mmCIF file of C-alpha atoms and ligand atoms in Angstrom:
data_model
loop_
_atom_site.group_PDB
_atom_site.id
_atom_site.type_symbol
_atom_site.label_atom_id
_atom_site.label_comp_id
_atom_site.label_asym_id
_atom_site.label_seq_id
_atom_site.Cartn_x
_atom_site.Cartn_y
_atom_site.Cartn_z
ATOM 1 C CA MET A 136 90.641 99.357 120.088
ATOM 2 C CA TYR A 137 87.502 98.256 118.060
ATOM 3 C CA LEU A 138 88.240 94.706 117.648
ATOM 4 C CA ASP A 139 86.091 93.979 120.593
ATOM 5 C CA PHE A 140 83.168 96.206 119.568
ATOM 6 C CA TYR A 141 82.956 94.446 116.167
ATOM 7 C CA GLY A 142 83.845 90.883 117.546
ATOM 8 C CA PHE A 143 87.367 90.524 115.582
ATOM 9 C CA GLY A 144 89.335 87.863 116.654
ATOM 10 C CA GLU A 145 92.152 89.784 114.832
ATOM 11 C CA ASN A 146 92.843 93.108 112.940
ATOM 12 C CA PRO A 147 91.100 92.602 109.899
ATOM 13 C CA PHE A 148 93.097 95.416 108.108
ATOM 14 C CA ASN A 149 96.669 95.156 109.334
ATOM 15 C CA VAL A 150 98.975 96.491 106.897
ATOM 16 C CA THR A 151 101.400 93.305 107.194
ATOM 17 C CA SER A 152 101.523 90.757 104.174
ATOM 18 C CA ASP A 153 99.492 87.710 105.776
ATOM 19 C CA PRO A 154 98.674 85.088 102.897
ATOM 20 C CA ASP A 155 95.871 83.961 105.317
ATOM 21 C CA PHE A 156 93.853 87.004 104.180
ATOM 22 C CA LEU A 157 94.684 86.790 100.363
ATOM 23 C CA TYR A 158 91.741 87.766 98.123
ATOM 24 C CA LEU A 159 91.970 86.263 94.769
ATOM 25 C CA SER A 160 91.255 89.414 92.973
ATOM 26 C CA ASN A 161 91.564 88.669 89.140
ATOM 27 C CA THR A 162 94.988 89.913 89.073
ATOM 28 C CA HIS A 163 96.168 88.256 92.195
ATOM 29 C CA ARG A 164 94.575 85.014 90.481
ATOM 30 C CA GLU A 165 96.052 85.374 87.138
ATOM 31 C CA ALA A 166 99.609 86.262 88.886
ATOM 32 C CA LEU A 167 99.268 83.182 90.789
ATOM 33 C CA SER A 168 98.408 80.903 87.949
ATOM 34 C CA HIS A 169 101.478 82.359 86.250
ATOM 35 C CA LEU A 170 103.453 81.366 88.982
ATOM 36 C CA VAL A 171 102.544 78.066 89.290
ATOM 37 C CA TYR A 172 102.521 77.749 85.304
ATOM 38 C CA GLY A 173 106.021 78.708 85.382
ATOM 39 C CA ILE A 174 107.057 76.866 88.340
ATOM 40 C CA ASN A 175 105.706 73.314 87.366
ATOM 41 C CA ASN A 176 106.635 73.607 83.879
ATOM 42 C CA ARG A 177 110.339 74.732 84.581
ATOM 43 C CA LYS A 178 109.978 77.732 82.469
ATOM 44 C CA GLY A 179 113.331 79.452 84.042
ATOM 45 C CA PHE A 180 113.216 82.981 84.669
ATOM 46 C CA ILE A 181 109.746 84.280 86.285
ATOM 47 C CA GLU A 182 109.346 88.110 86.798
ATOM 48 C CA ILE A 183 106.316 89.888 88.866
ATOM 49 C CA THR A 184 106.258 93.299 89.066
ATOM 50 C CA GLY A 185 103.353 95.560 90.781
ATOM 51 C CA GLU A 186 103.027 98.768 92.571
ATOM 52 C CA ILE A 187 104.020 99.558 95.741
ATOM 53 C CA GLY A 188 101.568 97.798 98.242
ATOM 54 C CA SER A 189 99.796 95.815 95.393
ATOM 55 C CA GLY A 190 100.115 92.689 97.304
ATOM 56 C CA LYS A 191 103.299 91.080 95.733
ATOM 57 C CA THR A 192 104.916 89.910 99.110
ATOM 58 C CA THR A 193 101.469 88.669 100.299
ATOM 59 C CA LEU A 194 101.284 86.429 96.644
ATOM 60 C CA CYS A 195 105.038 85.138 97.327
ATOM 61 C CA LYS A 196 103.654 84.053 100.484
ATOM 62 C CA ALA A 197 100.612 82.583 99.260
ATOM 63 C CA LEU A 198 102.272 80.782 96.656
ATOM 64 C CA ILE A 199 104.837 79.646 99.160
ATOM 65 C CA SER A 200 102.080 77.830 101.042
ATOM 66 C CA SER A 201 100.615 76.329 97.731
ATOM 67 C CA LEU A 202 103.547 74.682 96.701
ATOM 68 C CA ASP A 203 103.659 70.881 97.230
ATOM 69 C CA GLU A 204 106.544 68.781 98.966
ATOM 70 C CA SER A 205 108.524 67.963 95.994
ATOM 71 C CA VAL A 206 109.297 71.529 95.796
ATOM 72 C CA LYS A 207 112.617 72.681 97.195
ATOM 73 C CA LEU A 208 112.389 76.542 98.099
ATOM 74 C CA SER A 209 114.875 79.065 98.809
ATOM 75 C CA LEU A 210 113.584 82.568 99.714
ATOM 76 C CA VAL A 211 115.241 85.878 99.661
ATOM 77 C CA PHE A 212 113.759 88.623 101.196
ATOM 78 C CA ASN A 213 116.572 90.840 101.677
ATOM 79 C CA SER A 214 117.245 92.218 98.149
ATOM 80 C CA SER A 215 120.700 94.233 99.504
ATOM 81 C CA LEU A 216 122.730 91.069 99.559
ATOM 82 C CA GLN A 217 126.334 91.127 97.805
ATOM 83 C CA ASP A 218 126.314 88.422 95.045
ATOM 84 C CA SER A 219 128.659 86.060 96.972
ATOM 85 C CA GLN A 220 126.193 86.557 100.436
ATOM 86 C CA LEU A 221 123.507 85.596 97.787
ATOM 87 C CA LEU A 222 124.998 82.530 96.586
ATOM 88 C CA GLU A 223 125.751 81.302 100.609
ATOM 89 C CA ALA A 224 121.862 82.382 101.258
ATOM 90 C CA VAL A 225 120.892 80.142 98.508
ATOM 91 C CA ALA A 226 123.428 77.427 99.428
ATOM 92 C CA ASP A 227 122.131 77.565 103.092
ATOM 93 C CA ASP A 228 118.404 77.275 102.401
ATOM 94 C CA PHE A 229 119.047 74.219 100.372
ATOM 95 C CA GLY A 230 121.391 72.819 102.894
ATOM 96 C CA ILE A 231 124.468 73.076 100.584
ATOM 97 C CA LYS A 232 127.917 72.874 102.218
ATOM 98 C CA PRO A 233 130.484 73.816 99.288
ATOM 99 C CA GLU A 234 134.124 72.779 100.172
ATOM 100 C CA ARG A 235 135.262 76.199 99.707
ATOM 101 C CA ARG A 236 133.788 79.144 100.064
ATOM 102 C CA ALA A 237 134.815 80.691 96.986
ATOM 103 C CA LYS A 238 132.196 81.711 94.417
ATOM 104 C CA VAL A 239 133.156 79.003 91.904
ATOM 105 C CA ALA A 240 132.770 76.646 94.434
ATOM 106 C CA PHE A 241 129.586 77.621 95.615
ATOM 107 C CA ILE A 242 128.195 77.356 92.074
ATOM 108 C CA ARG A 243 129.543 73.931 91.361
ATOM 109 C CA ALA A 244 128.087 73.133 94.563
ATOM 110 C CA ILE A 245 124.651 74.262 94.010
ATOM 111 C CA ASN A 246 124.726 72.691 90.301
ATOM 112 C CA SER A 247 125.206 69.302 91.618
ATOM 113 C CA PHE A 248 122.607 69.740 94.139
ATOM 114 C CA LEU A 249 120.079 70.728 91.714
ATOM 115 C CA LEU A 250 121.099 67.868 89.298
ATOM 116 C CA ASP A 251 120.624 65.702 92.092
ATOM 117 C CA GLN A 252 117.184 66.956 92.888
ATOM 118 C CA LEU A 253 116.153 66.604 88.948
ATOM 119 C CA GLN A 254 117.174 62.793 89.272
ATOM 120 C CA ASN A 255 114.657 62.672 92.479
ATOM 121 C CA ASN A 256 111.895 64.537 90.376
ATOM 122 C CA ARG A 257 112.051 67.590 92.740
ATOM 123 C CA ASN A 258 111.697 71.076 91.360
ATOM 124 C CA CYS A 259 113.780 73.703 92.929
ATOM 125 C CA VAL A 260 112.788 77.342 92.882
ATOM 126 C CA LEU A 261 114.543 80.757 94.164
ATOM 127 C CA ILE A 262 112.416 83.637 94.938
ATOM 128 C CA ILE A 263 113.615 86.951 95.439
ATOM 129 C CA ASP A 264 110.977 89.761 96.948
ATOM 130 C CA GLU A 265 112.195 93.494 96.522
ATOM 131 C CA ALA A 266 114.002 92.330 93.365
ATOM 132 C CA GLN A 267 113.993 95.880 92.276
ATOM 133 C CA ASN A 268 117.103 96.814 94.558
ATOM 134 C CA LEU A 269 119.204 93.904 93.396
ATOM 135 C CA LYS A 270 122.770 95.186 92.789
ATOM 136 C CA ASN A 271 123.773 94.445 89.464
ATOM 137 C CA SER A 272 126.546 92.298 90.020
ATOM 138 C CA THR A 273 124.045 90.331 91.771
ATOM 139 C CA LEU A 274 121.621 90.203 89.096
ATOM 140 C CA GLU A 275 124.745 88.711 86.808
ATOM 141 C CA THR A 276 125.168 86.156 89.476
ATOM 142 C CA ILE A 277 121.354 85.189 89.218
ATOM 143 C CA ARG A 278 121.840 85.175 85.521
ATOM 144 C CA MET A 279 124.446 82.523 86.232
ATOM 145 C CA LEU A 280 122.319 80.685 88.367
ATOM 146 C CA SER A 281 119.715 80.729 85.449
ATOM 147 C CA ASN A 282 122.423 79.182 83.156
ATOM 148 C CA LEU A 283 122.287 75.542 85.631
ATOM 149 C CA GLU A 284 120.215 73.358 83.007
ATOM 150 C CA THR A 285 120.140 70.122 81.266
ATOM 151 C CA ASN A 286 119.739 69.728 77.537
ATOM 152 C CA LYS A 287 116.185 69.469 78.069
ATOM 153 C CA GLU A 288 115.470 71.637 81.466
ATOM 154 C CA LYS A 289 116.051 74.260 83.888
ATOM 155 C CA LEU A 290 117.284 73.298 86.802
ATOM 156 C CA LEU A 291 116.247 76.274 89.047
ATOM 157 C CA GLN A 292 112.985 78.218 88.483
ATOM 158 C CA ILE A 293 113.695 81.796 89.667
ATOM 159 C CA VAL A 294 111.245 84.416 90.791
ATOM 160 C CA LEU A 295 112.045 87.905 90.673
ATOM 161 C CA VAL A 296 109.525 90.060 92.504
ATOM 162 C CA GLY A 297 109.579 93.894 92.702
ATOM 163 C CA GLN A 298 108.204 97.135 92.072
ATOM 164 C CA PRO A 299 108.154 98.571 88.846
ATOM 165 C CA GLN A 300 111.376 99.797 88.814
ATOM 166 C CA LEU A 301 112.452 95.892 88.682
ATOM 167 C CA ARG A 302 111.022 96.187 85.054
ATOM 168 C CA ASP A 303 112.915 99.039 84.176
ATOM 169 C CA LYS A 304 116.446 97.657 85.601
ATOM 170 C CA LEU A 305 115.977 94.751 83.194
ATOM 171 C CA ASN A 306 115.187 96.866 80.487
ATOM 172 C CA LEU A 307 118.501 98.562 80.746
ATOM 173 C CA PRO A 308 121.019 97.520 77.584
ATOM 174 C CA SER A 309 123.303 95.728 79.866
ATOM 175 C CA MET A 310 120.640 93.463 81.158
ATOM 176 C CA LEU A 311 119.886 92.241 77.662
ATOM 177 C CA GLN A 312 121.416 88.707 78.329
ATOM 178 C CA LEU A 313 119.079 88.397 81.384
ATOM 179 C CA ARG A 314 115.901 89.804 79.975
ATOM 180 C CA GLN A 315 116.341 87.088 77.240
ATOM 181 C CA ARG A 316 115.783 84.483 79.576
ATOM 182 C CA VAL A 317 112.526 85.668 81.414
ATOM 183 C CA SER A 318 110.060 83.432 79.934
ATOM 184 C CA VAL A 319 107.247 84.590 82.690
ATOM 185 C CA ARG A 320 106.080 88.006 82.849
ATOM 186 C CA PHE A 321 103.421 89.545 84.739
ATOM 187 C CA HIS A 322 102.050 92.960 86.057
ATOM 188 C CA LEU A 323 99.822 92.982 89.161
ATOM 189 C CA MET A 324 97.398 95.553 88.602
ATOM 190 C CA PRO A 325 95.433 97.097 91.087
ATOM 191 C CA LEU A 326 92.060 96.139 92.547
ATOM 192 C CA GLU A 327 88.949 96.854 90.168
ATOM 193 C CA LYS A 328 86.419 99.268 91.508
ATOM 194 C CA THR A 329 83.912 96.234 91.603
ATOM 195 C CA GLU A 330 86.445 94.295 93.319
ATOM 196 C CA ILE A 331 86.660 96.635 96.595
ATOM 197 C CA LEU A 332 83.551 95.693 98.356
ATOM 198 C CA SER A 333 84.433 92.030 98.108
ATOM 199 C CA TYR A 334 87.970 92.517 99.005
ATOM 200 C CA ILE A 335 86.710 94.198 102.186
ATOM 201 C CA SER A 336 83.951 91.427 103.113
ATOM 202 C CA HIS A 337 86.675 89.002 102.583
ATOM 203 C CA ARG A 338 89.434 90.484 105.091
ATOM 204 C CA LEU A 339 86.191 91.156 107.683
ATOM 205 C CA ASN A 340 84.966 87.502 107.261
ATOM 206 C CA ILE A 341 88.660 86.202 108.086
ATOM 207 C CA ALA A 342 88.972 88.388 110.828
ATOM 208 C CA GLY A 343 85.765 86.999 112.140
ATOM 209 C CA GLY A 344 83.921 90.328 112.693
ATOM 210 C CA ASN A 345 79.857 90.619 113.563
ATOM 211 C CA ASP A 346 77.795 90.002 110.623
ATOM 212 C CA LYS A 347 76.047 93.312 110.891
ATOM 213 C CA LEU A 348 79.457 95.239 110.220
ATOM 214 C CA VAL A 349 78.769 96.583 106.910
ATOM 215 C CA PHE A 350 80.515 98.657 104.546
ATOM 216 C CA SER A 351 78.524 100.999 101.886
ATOM 217 C CA ASP A 352 78.677 100.935 98.150
ATOM 218 C CA LYS A 353 79.301 104.742 98.684
ATOM 219 C CA ALA A 354 81.887 104.315 101.031
ATOM 220 C CA ALA A 355 83.528 101.543 98.553
ATOM 221 C CA ASP A 356 83.683 104.066 96.027
ATOM 222 C CA ARG A 357 85.198 106.601 97.710
ATOM 223 C CA ILE A 358 87.683 103.805 99.139
ATOM 224 C CA PHE A 359 88.128 103.285 95.505
ATOM 225 C CA LEU A 360 88.840 106.879 94.648
ATOM 226 C CA TYR A 361 91.562 107.335 97.208
ATOM 227 C CA SER A 362 93.545 104.298 96.922
ATOM 228 C CA GLU A 363 92.920 103.666 93.168
ATOM 229 C CA GLY A 364 92.628 100.130 94.173
ATOM 230 C CA ILE A 365 95.847 99.594 95.902
ATOM 231 C CA PRO A 366 95.117 97.011 98.926
ATOM 232 C CA ARG A 367 97.667 98.670 101.642
ATOM 233 C CA LEU A 368 95.901 102.230 101.071
ATOM 234 C CA VAL A 369 92.599 100.329 101.021
ATOM 235 C CA ASN A 370 93.465 98.554 104.507
ATOM 236 C CA LEU A 371 95.120 102.145 105.826
ATOM 237 C CA VAL A 372 91.672 103.435 104.778
ATOM 238 C CA CYS A 373 89.152 100.761 106.276
ATOM 239 C CA ASP A 374 91.073 100.551 109.413
ATOM 240 C CA LYS A 375 90.736 104.161 110.378
ATOM 241 C CA ALA A 376 87.048 104.192 109.123
ATOM 242 C CA LEU A 377 86.376 101.180 111.555
ATOM 243 C CA LEU A 378 87.865 103.373 114.118
ATOM 244 C CA PHE A 379 85.679 106.203 113.489
ATOM 245 C CA GLY A 380 82.784 103.711 113.803
ATOM 246 C CA PHE A 381 83.743 102.458 116.635
ATOM 247 C CA VAL A 382 83.962 105.937 118.020
ATOM 248 C CA LYS A 383 80.458 106.525 116.633
ATOM 249 C CA GLU A 384 79.363 103.121 118.038
ATOM 250 C CA THR A 385 77.864 102.277 114.607
ATOM 251 C CA MET A 386 78.588 98.872 112.477
ATOM 252 C CA PHE A 387 77.151 100.796 109.250
ATOM 253 C CA ILE A 388 80.387 102.406 107.596
ATOM 254 C CA ASP A 389 79.550 105.149 105.182
ATOM 255 C CA GLU A 390 80.912 107.702 102.903
ATOM 256 C CA GLY A 391 80.960 109.940 105.858
ATOM 257 C CA LEU A 392 83.234 107.897 108.264
ATOM 258 C CA VAL A 393 85.407 107.082 105.186
ATOM 259 C CA GLU A 394 85.762 110.794 104.456
ATOM 260 C CA GLN A 395 86.658 111.513 107.516
ATOM 261 C CA SER A 396 89.401 108.776 107.696
ATOM 262 C CA ILE A 397 91.117 109.687 104.062
ATOM 263 C CA LYS A 398 91.117 113.678 105.919
ATOM 264 C CA GLU A 399 93.139 112.319 109.067
ATOM 265 C CA ILE A 400 95.410 110.026 106.904
ATOM 266 C CA GLU A 401 95.778 113.289 104.756
ATOM 267 C CA GLY A 402 96.457 115.098 108.058
ATOM 268 C CA THR A 403 93.394 117.456 107.413
ATOM 269 C CA TYR A 404 91.275 116.056 110.423
ATOM 270 C CA PRO A 405 92.009 115.964 114.088
ATOM 271 C CA VAL A 406 93.262 113.045 115.329
ATOM 272 C CA ILE A 407 91.552 110.502 117.032
ATOM 273 C CA THR A 408 93.590 108.330 119.521
ATOM 274 C CA VAL A 409 91.738 105.171 121.993
HETATM 275 N N1 ATP B 566 95.045 89.698 97.210
HETATM 276 C C1 ATP B 566 94.901 90.618 98.673
HETATM 277 N N2 ATP B 566 94.199 90.144 99.300
HETATM 278 C C2 ATP B 566 94.430 90.278 100.763
HETATM 279 N N3 ATP B 566 95.375 91.398 101.185
HETATM 280 C C3 ATP B 566 96.303 91.796 100.233
HETATM 281 C C4 ATP B 566 96.123 91.554 98.897
HETATM 282 N N4 ATP B 566 96.936 92.222 98.315
HETATM 283 C C5 ATP B 566 97.463 92.925 99.042
HETATM 284 N N5 ATP B 566 96.912 92.770 100.483
HETATM 285 C C6 ATP B 566 97.589 93.313 101.366
HETATM 286 O O1 ATP B 566 97.944 94.694 101.135
HETATM 287 C C7 ATP B 566 99.038 95.393 102.126
HETATM 288 C C8 ATP B 566 100.176 95.185 101.058
HETATM 289 O O2 ATP B 566 100.718 94.041 100.542
HETATM 290 P P1 ATP B 566 102.187 93.395 100.230
HETATM 291 O O3 ATP B 566 102.628 93.977 101.384
HETATM 292 O O4 ATP B 566 102.164 92.386 99.965
HETATM 293 O O5 ATP B 566 102.276 94.620 99.123
HETATM 294 P P2 ATP B 566 103.871 94.380 98.221
HETATM 295 O O6 ATP B 566 103.241 94.672 96.618
HETATM 296 O O7 ATP B 566 104.734 94.051 98.732
HETATM 297 O O8 ATP B 566 104.198 95.954 98.831
HETATM 298 P P3 ATP B 566 105.737 96.634 98.654
HETATM 299 O O9 ATP B 566 106.130 97.241 97.333
HETATM 300 O O10 ATP B 566 105.764 97.689 99.746
HETATM 301 O O11 ATP B 566 106.805 95.591 98.790
HETATM 302 C C9 ATP B 566 99.444 93.919 103.046
HETATM 303 O O12 ATP B 566 98.427 94.473 104.348
HETATM 304 C C10 ATP B 566 98.542 92.753 102.341
HETATM 305 O O13 ATP B 566 98.158 91.847 103.295
HETATM 306 MG MG1 MG B 567 106.283 93.722 99.663
#
């Protein structure tokens, strides 16, 4: 692999959503401040959407590590849960054991837990990733959780994160009640053309690569054209370009290497395996 050649401690363009690599582009910075604002001000429902591979899960993970200890968190990364399973998952995350396993018992137990937390100045947050896959009945249960409030504030801040179909789903007439409760809404945009090079350099730095390794301006332009600013696609091309660079034993990644990478990804170039 090219890691040793370029002196990386770890793969700079892994496609996993590792928050240590978070680059605060304009859109990611804005999304994060909407999230923090919504949570700290107990705004209830927060909706974050973005195209496939735009960095939603990475953003959630970065948010989690930025929340202070007074925040109690429940995380749902499996959006195919039935409504009763969702309640169980939330109760489990908060360490709640209801007297009975009936839905109403769960909601009552969660409510009294949330009131207790409020009295202790703790804020409770439920984050649901991949929320575009939630079943309507599960969304209805989530709406019930959002009804838990005092006269002054929401007891539970609920962050729904998902692909653009989430927006479409919430726009259905049957979702009106839920939609009206969403008070913070943000759509993650792709990276801007001018951000591509600094995104790449940021990831190279975090991975601890050789200072001499550079991507040219034209290489970055070609990456932008192909990826349309979607970070996952940027990673895919950069990873291949480094492999081609390694084969050529060069620290200079130009548009030719990027072009080859794109051809290989698209299946129009002989595959290199090392
Ligand atoms: N702001 C960013 N800084 C650094 N890396 C990022 C950023 N946004 C996305 N990435 C990288 O892009 C890839 C895709 O990101 P992620 O998995 O978070 O996207 P997603 O929107 O959750 O995708 P999906 O729609 O498939 O769930 C990951 O490798 C991630 O590390
Ligand atoms: Mg994701």
